[in-house]
PDB file of C-alpha atoms in Angstrom:
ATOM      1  CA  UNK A   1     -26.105   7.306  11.525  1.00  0.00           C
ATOM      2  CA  UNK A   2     -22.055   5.906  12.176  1.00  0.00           C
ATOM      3  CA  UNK A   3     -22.514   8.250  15.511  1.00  0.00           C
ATOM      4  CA  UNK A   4     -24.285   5.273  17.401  1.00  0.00           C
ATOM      5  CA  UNK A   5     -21.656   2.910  16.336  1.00  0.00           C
ATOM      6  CA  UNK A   6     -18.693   5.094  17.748  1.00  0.00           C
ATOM      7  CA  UNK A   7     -18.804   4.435  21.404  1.00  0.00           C
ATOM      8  CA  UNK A   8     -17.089   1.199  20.624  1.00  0.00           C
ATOM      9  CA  UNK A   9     -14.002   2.838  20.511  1.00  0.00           C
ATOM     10  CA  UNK A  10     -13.790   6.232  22.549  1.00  0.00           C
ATOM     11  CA  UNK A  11     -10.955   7.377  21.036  1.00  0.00           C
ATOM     12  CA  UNK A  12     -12.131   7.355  17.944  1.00  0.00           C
ATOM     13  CA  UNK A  13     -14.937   9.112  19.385  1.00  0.00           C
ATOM     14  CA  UNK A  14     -13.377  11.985  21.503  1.00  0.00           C
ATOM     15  CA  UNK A  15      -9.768  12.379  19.432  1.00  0.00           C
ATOM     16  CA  UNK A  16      -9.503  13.064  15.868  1.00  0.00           C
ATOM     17  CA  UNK A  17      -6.458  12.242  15.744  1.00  0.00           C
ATOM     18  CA  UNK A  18      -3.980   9.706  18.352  1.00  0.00           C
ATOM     19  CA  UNK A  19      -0.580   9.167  18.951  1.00  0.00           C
ATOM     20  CA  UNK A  20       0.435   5.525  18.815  1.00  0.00           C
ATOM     21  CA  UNK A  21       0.887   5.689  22.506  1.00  0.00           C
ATOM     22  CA  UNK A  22      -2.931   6.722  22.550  1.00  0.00           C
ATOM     23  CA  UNK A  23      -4.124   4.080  19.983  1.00  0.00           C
ATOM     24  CA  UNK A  24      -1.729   0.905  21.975  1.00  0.00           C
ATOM     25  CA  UNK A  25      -4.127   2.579  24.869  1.00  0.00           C
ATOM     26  CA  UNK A  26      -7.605   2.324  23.026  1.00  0.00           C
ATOM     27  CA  UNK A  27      -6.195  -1.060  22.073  1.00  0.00           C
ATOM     28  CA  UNK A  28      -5.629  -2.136  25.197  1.00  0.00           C
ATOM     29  CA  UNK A  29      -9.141  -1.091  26.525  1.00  0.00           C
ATOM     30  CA  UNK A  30     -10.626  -3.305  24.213  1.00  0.00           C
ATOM     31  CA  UNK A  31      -8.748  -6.119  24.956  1.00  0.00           C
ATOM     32  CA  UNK A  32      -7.300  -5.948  21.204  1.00  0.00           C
ATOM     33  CA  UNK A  33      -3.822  -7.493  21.159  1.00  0.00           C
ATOM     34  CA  UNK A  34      -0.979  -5.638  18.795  1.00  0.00           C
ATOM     35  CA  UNK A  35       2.228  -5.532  19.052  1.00  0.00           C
ATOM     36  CA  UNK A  36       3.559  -1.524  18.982  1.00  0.00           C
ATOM     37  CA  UNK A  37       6.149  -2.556  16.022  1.00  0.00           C
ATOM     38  CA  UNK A  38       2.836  -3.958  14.311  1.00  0.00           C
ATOM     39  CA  UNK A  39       0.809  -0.991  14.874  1.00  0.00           C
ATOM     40  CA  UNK A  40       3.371   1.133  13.990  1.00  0.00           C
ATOM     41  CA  UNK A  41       3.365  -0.432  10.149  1.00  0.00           C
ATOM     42  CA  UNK A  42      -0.280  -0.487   9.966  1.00  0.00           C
ATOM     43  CA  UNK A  43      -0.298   3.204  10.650  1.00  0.00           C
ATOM     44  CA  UNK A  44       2.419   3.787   8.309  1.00  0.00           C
ATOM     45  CA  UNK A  45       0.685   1.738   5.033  1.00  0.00           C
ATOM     46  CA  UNK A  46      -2.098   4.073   5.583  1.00  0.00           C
ATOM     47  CA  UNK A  47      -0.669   7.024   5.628  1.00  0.00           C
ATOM     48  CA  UNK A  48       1.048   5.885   2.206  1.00  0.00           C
ATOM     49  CA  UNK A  49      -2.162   4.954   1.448  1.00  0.00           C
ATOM     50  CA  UNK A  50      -3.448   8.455   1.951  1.00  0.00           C
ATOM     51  CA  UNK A  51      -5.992   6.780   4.540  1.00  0.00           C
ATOM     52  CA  UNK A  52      -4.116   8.828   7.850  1.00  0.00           C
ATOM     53  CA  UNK A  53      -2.270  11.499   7.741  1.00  0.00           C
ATOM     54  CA  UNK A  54       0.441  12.166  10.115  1.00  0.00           C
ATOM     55  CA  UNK A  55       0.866  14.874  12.029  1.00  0.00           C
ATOM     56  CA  UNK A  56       4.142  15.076  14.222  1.00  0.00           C
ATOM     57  CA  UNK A  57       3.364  12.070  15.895  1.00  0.00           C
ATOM     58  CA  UNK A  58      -0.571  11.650  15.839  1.00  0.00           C
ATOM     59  CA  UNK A  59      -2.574   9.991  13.593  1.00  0.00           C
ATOM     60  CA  UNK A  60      -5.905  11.369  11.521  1.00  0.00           C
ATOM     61  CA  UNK A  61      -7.842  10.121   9.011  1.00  0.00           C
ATOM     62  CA  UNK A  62      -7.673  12.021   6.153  1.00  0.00           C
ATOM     63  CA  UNK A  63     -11.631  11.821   5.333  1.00  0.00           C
ATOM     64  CA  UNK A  64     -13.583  11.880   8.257  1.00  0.00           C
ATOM     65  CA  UNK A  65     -16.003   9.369   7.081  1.00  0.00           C
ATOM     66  CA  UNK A  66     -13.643   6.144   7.104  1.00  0.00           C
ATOM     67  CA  UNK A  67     -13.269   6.886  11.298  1.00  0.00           C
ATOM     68  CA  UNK A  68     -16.704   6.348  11.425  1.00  0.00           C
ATOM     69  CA  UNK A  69     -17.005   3.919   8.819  1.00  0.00           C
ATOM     70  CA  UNK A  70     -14.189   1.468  10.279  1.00  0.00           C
ATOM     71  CA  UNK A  71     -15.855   2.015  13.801  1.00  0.00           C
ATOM     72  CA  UNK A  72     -19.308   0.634  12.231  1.00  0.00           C
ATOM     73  CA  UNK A  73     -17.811  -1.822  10.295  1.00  0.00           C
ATOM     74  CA  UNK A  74     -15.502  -3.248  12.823  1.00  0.00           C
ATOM     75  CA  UNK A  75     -16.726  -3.403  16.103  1.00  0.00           C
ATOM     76  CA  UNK A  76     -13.932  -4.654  19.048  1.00  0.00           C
ATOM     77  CA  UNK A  77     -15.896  -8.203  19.018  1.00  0.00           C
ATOM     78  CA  UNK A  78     -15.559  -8.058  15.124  1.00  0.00           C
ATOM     79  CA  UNK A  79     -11.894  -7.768  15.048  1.00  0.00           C
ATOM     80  CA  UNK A  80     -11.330 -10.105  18.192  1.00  0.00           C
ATOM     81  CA  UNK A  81     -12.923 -12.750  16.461  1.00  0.00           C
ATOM     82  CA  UNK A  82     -11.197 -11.973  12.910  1.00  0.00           C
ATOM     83  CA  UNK A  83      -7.954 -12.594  14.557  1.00  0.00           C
ATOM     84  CA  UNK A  84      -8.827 -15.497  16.944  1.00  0.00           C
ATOM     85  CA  UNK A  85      -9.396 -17.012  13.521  1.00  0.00           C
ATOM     86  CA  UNK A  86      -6.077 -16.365  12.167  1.00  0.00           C
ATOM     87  CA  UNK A  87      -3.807 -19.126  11.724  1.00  0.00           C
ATOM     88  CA  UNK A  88      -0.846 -18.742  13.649  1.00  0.00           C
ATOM     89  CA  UNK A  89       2.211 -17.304  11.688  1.00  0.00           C
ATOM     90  CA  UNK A  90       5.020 -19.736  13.314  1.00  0.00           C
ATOM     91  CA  UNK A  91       8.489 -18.104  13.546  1.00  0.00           C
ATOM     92  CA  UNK A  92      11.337 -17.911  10.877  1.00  0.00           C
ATOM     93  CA  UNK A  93      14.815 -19.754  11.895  1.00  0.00           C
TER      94      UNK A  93
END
């Protein structure tokens, strides 16, 4: 059933698991803007969170089913229009 929803995001699709490198590149084909330091603590709360696991320097989920949940749920227009309608943060002095 997710399978249809998965060629949204090939590398979900063809890698089980990504380096950052690889998921700043799936980001970029989407047109999904992220800054790598960003990223980098997203990844990191879900591996605490026991959603990813790493593994020397790729990513996995740790149940296969929330890849292919998170690729139905949140398709690249979904999440391009969640943050278009984020206020902007304005910077700290």
């Amino acid at each position: 059933m997710f399978e249809e929803w998965l060629p949204q995001y090939p590398g979900l699709k063809h890698h089980p698991s990504l380096s950052l490198d690889g998921m700043m590149a799936t980001l970029d084909d989407q047109r999904l803007s992220l800054e790598r330091s960003q990223l980098f603590g997203v990844l990191e709360r879900l591996v605490e969170e026991e959603v990813l696991r790493n593994d020397g320097g790729s990513y996995r989920f740790v149940v296969p089913l929330y890849r292919r949940w998170i690729a139905w749920r949140w398709s690249p227009e979904k999440v391009r229009e969640e943050l278009g309608s984020r206020p902007q943060q304005s910077p700290t002095a």
